[in-house]
PDB file of C-alpha atoms and ligand atoms in Angstrom:
ATOM      1  CA  MET G   1     186.945 183.758 101.536  1.00 61.00           C
ATOM      2  CA  SER G   2     189.721 182.769 102.643  1.00 75.00           C
ATOM      3  CA  ASP G   3     188.976 179.400 103.829  1.00 94.00           C
ATOM      4  CA  CYS G   4     186.995 178.482 100.417  1.00 98.00           C
ATOM      5  CA  LEU G   5     188.694 175.684  98.262  1.00 98.00           C
ATOM      6  CA  PHE G   6     187.711 177.146  95.041  1.00 98.00           C
ATOM      7  CA  CYS G   7     188.928 180.754  95.784  1.00 98.00           C
ATOM      8  CA  LYS G   8     192.314 179.278  96.957  1.00 98.00           C
ATOM      9  CA  ILE G   9     191.999 177.388  93.636  1.00 98.00           C
ATOM     10  CA  ILE G  10     191.818 180.537  91.760  1.00 98.00           C
ATOM     11  CA  ALA G  11     194.056 182.268  93.551  1.00 98.00           C
ATOM     12  CA  GLY G  12     196.562 179.685  92.691  1.00 97.00           C
ATOM     13  CA  ASP G  13     197.360 179.065  96.039  1.00 97.00           C
ATOM     14  CA  ILE G  14     195.974 175.879  95.510  1.00 98.00           C
ATOM     15  CA  PRO G  15     196.911 173.787  92.417  1.00 98.00           C
ATOM     16  CA  SER G  16     194.271 173.111  89.355  1.00 98.00           C
ATOM     17  CA  VAL G  17     194.300 171.697  85.825  1.00 98.00           C
ATOM     18  CA  SER G  18     193.423 175.120  84.214  1.00 98.00           C
ATOM     19  CA  VAL G  19     191.574 174.928  80.959  1.00 98.00           C
ATOM     20  CA  TYR G  20     190.485 178.260  80.336  1.00 98.00           C
ATOM     21  CA  GLU G  21     189.984 181.729  82.676  1.00 98.00           C
ATOM     22  CA  ASP G  22     189.188 185.339  81.979  1.00 98.00           C
ATOM     23  CA  GLU G  23     187.711 188.027  84.464  1.00 98.00           C
ATOM     24  CA  GLN G  24     185.147 186.740  85.347  1.00 98.00           C
ATOM     25  CA  ILE G  25     185.499 183.189  85.747  1.00 98.00           C
ATOM     26  CA  PHE G  26     187.939 180.364  86.248  1.00 98.00           C
ATOM     27  CA  VAL G  27     187.612 176.460  84.854  1.00 98.00           C
ATOM     28  CA  PHE G  28     189.547 173.565  85.648  1.00 98.00           C
ATOM     29  CA  LYS G  29     189.509 169.743  85.559  1.00 98.00           C
ATOM     30  CA  ASP G  30     187.048 167.899  88.196  1.00 98.00           C
ATOM     31  CA  ILE G  31     190.379 166.627  90.303  1.00 98.00           C
ATOM     32  CA  ASN G  32     187.681 163.308  90.538  1.00 96.00           C
ATOM     33  CA  PRO G  33     186.172 163.052  87.351  1.00 94.00           C
ATOM     34  CA  VAL G  34     182.801 160.830  86.655  1.00 92.00           C
ATOM     35  CA  ALA G  35     183.206 161.391  82.709  1.00 93.00           C
ATOM     36  CA  GLU G  36     185.461 161.020  80.129  1.00 94.00           C
ATOM     37  CA  VAL G  37     185.327 165.337  80.173  1.00 96.00           C
ATOM     38  CA  HIS G  38     184.546 166.856  83.695  1.00 96.00           C
ATOM     39  CA  ILE G  39     185.417 170.707  84.121  1.00 98.00           C
ATOM     40  CA  LEU G  40     183.978 173.120  86.667  1.00 98.00           C
ATOM     41  CA  ALA G  41     183.334 176.294  85.593  1.00 98.00           C
ATOM     42  CA  VAL G  42     183.880 178.774  88.881  1.00 98.00           C
ATOM     43  CA  PRO G  43     182.458 182.465  89.177  1.00 98.00           C
ATOM     44  CA  LYS G  44     186.368 184.512  90.517  1.00 98.00           C
ATOM     45  CA  LYS G  45     183.417 186.230  92.973  1.00 98.00           C
ATOM     46  CA  HIS G  46     182.839 184.089  95.660  1.00 98.00           C
ATOM     47  CA  ILE G  47     179.392 183.324  95.685  1.00 98.00           C
ATOM     48  CA  LYS G  48     178.048 180.557  97.949  1.00 98.00           C
ATOM     49  CA  SER G  49     175.609 178.553  95.747  1.00 98.00           C
ATOM     50  CA  LEU G  50     172.503 179.629  93.944  1.00 98.00           C
ATOM     51  CA  ASP G  51     170.787 179.825  96.567  1.00 98.00           C
ATOM     52  CA  GLU G  52     172.665 183.342  97.750  1.00 97.00           C
ATOM     53  CA  GLN G  53     172.719 184.656  94.403  1.00 98.00           C
ATOM     54  CA  THR G  54     171.571 188.163  94.205  1.00 98.00           C
ATOM     55  CA  LYS G  55     170.067 190.492  92.056  1.00 98.00           C
ATOM     56  CA  GLU G  56     173.688 192.067  91.491  1.00 98.00           C
ATOM     57  CA  ASP G  57     174.806 188.566  90.462  1.00 98.00           C
ATOM     58  CA  ALA G  58     172.542 187.852  87.299  1.00 98.00           C
ATOM     59  CA  ASP G  59     174.668 189.429  84.405  1.00 98.00           C
ATOM     60  CA  LEU G  60     177.994 187.130  86.144  1.00 98.00           C
ATOM     61  CA  LEU G  61     175.555 184.072  85.815  1.00 98.00           C
ATOM     62  CA  GLY G  62     174.364 184.247  82.511  1.00 98.00           C
ATOM     63  CA  TYR G  63     178.053 185.676  81.434  1.00 98.00           C
ATOM     64  CA  MET G  64     178.799 181.628  82.669  1.00 98.00           C
ATOM     65  CA  MET G  65     175.577 180.346  80.953  1.00 98.00           C
ATOM     66  CA  GLY G  66     176.850 181.705  77.899  1.00 98.00           C
ATOM     67  CA  LYS G  67     179.882 180.501  77.716  1.00 98.00           C
ATOM     68  CA  LEU G  68     179.517 176.703  78.520  1.00 98.00           C
ATOM     69  CA  PRO G  69     179.449 175.854  75.024  1.00 98.00           C
ATOM     70  CA  GLU G  70     182.329 177.359  74.064  1.00 98.00           C
ATOM     71  CA  LEU G  71     184.337 175.989  76.635  1.00 98.00           C
ATOM     72  CA  ALA G  72     182.464 172.637  76.293  1.00 98.00           C
ATOM     73  CA  GLN G  73     183.591 172.823  72.411  1.00 98.00           C
ATOM     74  CA  SER G  74     187.475 173.532  73.830  1.00 98.00           C
ATOM     75  CA  GLN G  75     187.578 170.121  75.643  1.00 97.00           C
ATOM     76  CA  GLY G  76     186.582 168.461  72.386  1.00 97.00           C
ATOM     77  CA  LEU G  77     182.863 167.865  73.138  1.00 97.00           C
ATOM     78  CA  ALA G  78     181.491 168.932  69.585  1.00 93.00           C
ATOM     79  CA  ASP G  79     178.148 166.831  70.164  1.00 93.00           C
ATOM     80  CA  GLY G  80     177.186 167.959  73.076  1.00 96.00           C
ATOM     81  CA  PHE G  81     177.738 167.980  76.878  1.00 96.00           C
ATOM     82  CA  ARG G  82     175.812 167.822  80.359  1.00 96.00           C
ATOM     83  CA  THR G  83     175.954 170.902  82.928  1.00 97.00           C
ATOM     84  CA  ILE G  84     174.959 170.044  86.586  1.00 97.00           C
ATOM     85  CA  ILE G  85     174.841 172.841  89.707  1.00 98.00           C
ATOM     86  CA  ASN G  86     174.221 171.099  92.628  1.00 98.00           C
ATOM     87  CA  THR G  87     172.749 173.595  95.288  1.00 98.00           C
ATOM     88  CA  GLY G  88     172.920 173.632  99.301  1.00 98.00           C
ATOM     89  CA  PRO G  89     173.051 169.879 100.926  1.00 97.00           C
ATOM     90  CA  GLY G  90     169.585 169.291  99.763  1.00 98.00           C
ATOM     91  CA  GLY G  91     171.820 169.027  96.407  1.00 97.00           C
ATOM     92  CA  GLY G  92     174.568 167.227  96.967  1.00 97.00           C
ATOM     93  CA  GLN G  93     176.965 170.754  96.897  1.00 98.00           C
ATOM     94  CA  GLU G  94     180.453 169.810  98.939  1.00 98.00           C
ATOM     95  CA  VAL G  95     182.148 172.673  97.904  1.00 98.00           C
ATOM     96  CA  ASP G  96     180.305 175.902  98.738  1.00 98.00           C
ATOM     97  CA  HIS G  97     181.331 178.024  96.087  1.00 98.00           C
ATOM     98  CA  LEU G  98     178.803 178.107  93.413  1.00 98.00           C
ATOM     99  CA  HIS G  99     180.454 175.606  90.766  1.00 98.00           C
ATOM    100  CA  ILE G 100     178.640 174.572  87.432  1.00 98.00           C
ATOM    101  CA  HIS G 101     179.735 170.520  86.148  1.00 98.00           C
ATOM    102  CA  ILE G 102     180.283 170.753  82.407  1.00 98.00           C
ATOM    103  CA  MET G 103     180.288 166.889  81.708  1.00 96.00           C
ATOM    104  CA  GLY G 104     180.594 165.043  78.503  1.00 96.00           C
ATOM    105  CA  GLY G 105     182.790 162.223  76.257  1.00 93.00           C
ATOM    106  CA  SER G 106     182.349 158.371  75.848  1.00 80.00           C
ATOM    107  CA  LYS G 107     182.551 157.758  79.719  1.00 73.00           C
ATOM    108  CA  LEU G 108     179.668 159.986  80.541  1.00 81.00           C
ATOM    109  CA  PRO G 109     177.669 157.997  83.013  1.00 77.00           C
ATOM    110  CA  GLY G 110     173.550 157.526  82.878  1.00 79.00           C
ATOM    111  CA  PHE G 111     171.549 159.892  84.534  1.00 73.00           C
ATOM    112  CA  THR G 112     168.152 158.768  86.131  1.00 65.00           C
TER     113      THR G 112
HETATM  114  P1  LIG S   1     179.675 169.873  94.207  1.00 81.49           P
HETATM  115  O1  LIG S   1     179.333 168.522  94.741  1.00 81.49           O
HETATM  116  O2  LIG S   1     178.725 169.973  92.960  1.00 81.49           O
HETATM  117  O3  LIG S   1     179.873 170.201  95.727  1.00 81.49           O
HETATM  118  O4  LIG S   1     181.234 169.452  93.763  1.00 81.49           O
HETATM  119  C1  LIG S   1     182.278 169.510  93.701  1.00 81.49           C
HETATM  120  C2  LIG S   1     183.027 169.007  93.184  1.00 81.49           C
HETATM  121  O5  LIG S   1     184.465 169.437  93.244  1.00 81.49           O
HETATM  122  C3  LIG S   1     183.645 167.266  92.878  1.00 81.49           C
HETATM  123  O6  LIG S   1     183.012 167.028  91.829  1.00 81.49           O
HETATM  124  C4  LIG S   1     184.690 166.894  93.179  1.00 81.49           C
HETATM  125  O7  LIG S   1     185.340 165.888  92.846  1.00 81.49           O
HETATM  126  C5  LIG S   1     185.488 168.179  92.901  1.00 81.49           C
HETATM  127  N1  LIG S   1     186.508 169.323  93.449  1.00 81.49           N
HETATM  128  C6  LIG S   1     187.226 168.909  95.196  1.00 81.49           C
HETATM  129  N2  LIG S   1     188.096 169.200  95.069  1.00 81.49           N
HETATM  130  C7  LIG S   1     188.836 169.544  94.080  1.00 81.49           C
HETATM  131  C8  LIG S   1     190.269 170.071  92.920  1.00 81.49           C
HETATM  132  N3  LIG S   1     190.964 170.685  94.245  1.00 81.49           N
HETATM  133  N4  LIG S   1     190.268 170.405  92.401  1.00 81.49           N
HETATM  134  C9  LIG S   1     189.384 169.561  91.558  1.00 81.49           C
HETATM  135  N5  LIG S   1     187.950 169.743  91.459  1.00 81.49           N
HETATM  136  C10 LIG S   1     188.260 169.246  93.482  1.00 81.49           C
HETATM  137 ZN1  LIG S   2     185.215 180.684  97.258  1.00 81.49          ZN
END
């Protein structure tokens, strides 16, 4: 999608600090981290949100979930990590390209 911020980041049209990339996903540092480690994993395919997924996306989304421990460990999160997926305005989603927040480290805030 041409006016999507994360599609532009994936394409390299907007700079980011990439930490991992393969054929299906792109992973980069959040520009406004709320924890010592805060990265975002996005599918290269533009999927607006979990609400917009189709049956054809099941393998891709499963692949992303399976990658999370490896991605967290690559950032030094050996003891575990937190994931958040905000969905739609009611879920606080600000960027309309599905993304998984991966967070951890000593500054991980409380979550209540
Ligand atoms: P969400 O509220 O779940 O949609 O989260 C969007 C996230 O994208 C926020 O944590 C922002 O800090 C992050 N973000 C926005 N613009 C950029 C950018 N240019 N590079 C990296 N992260 C960004
Ligand atoms: Zn997009």
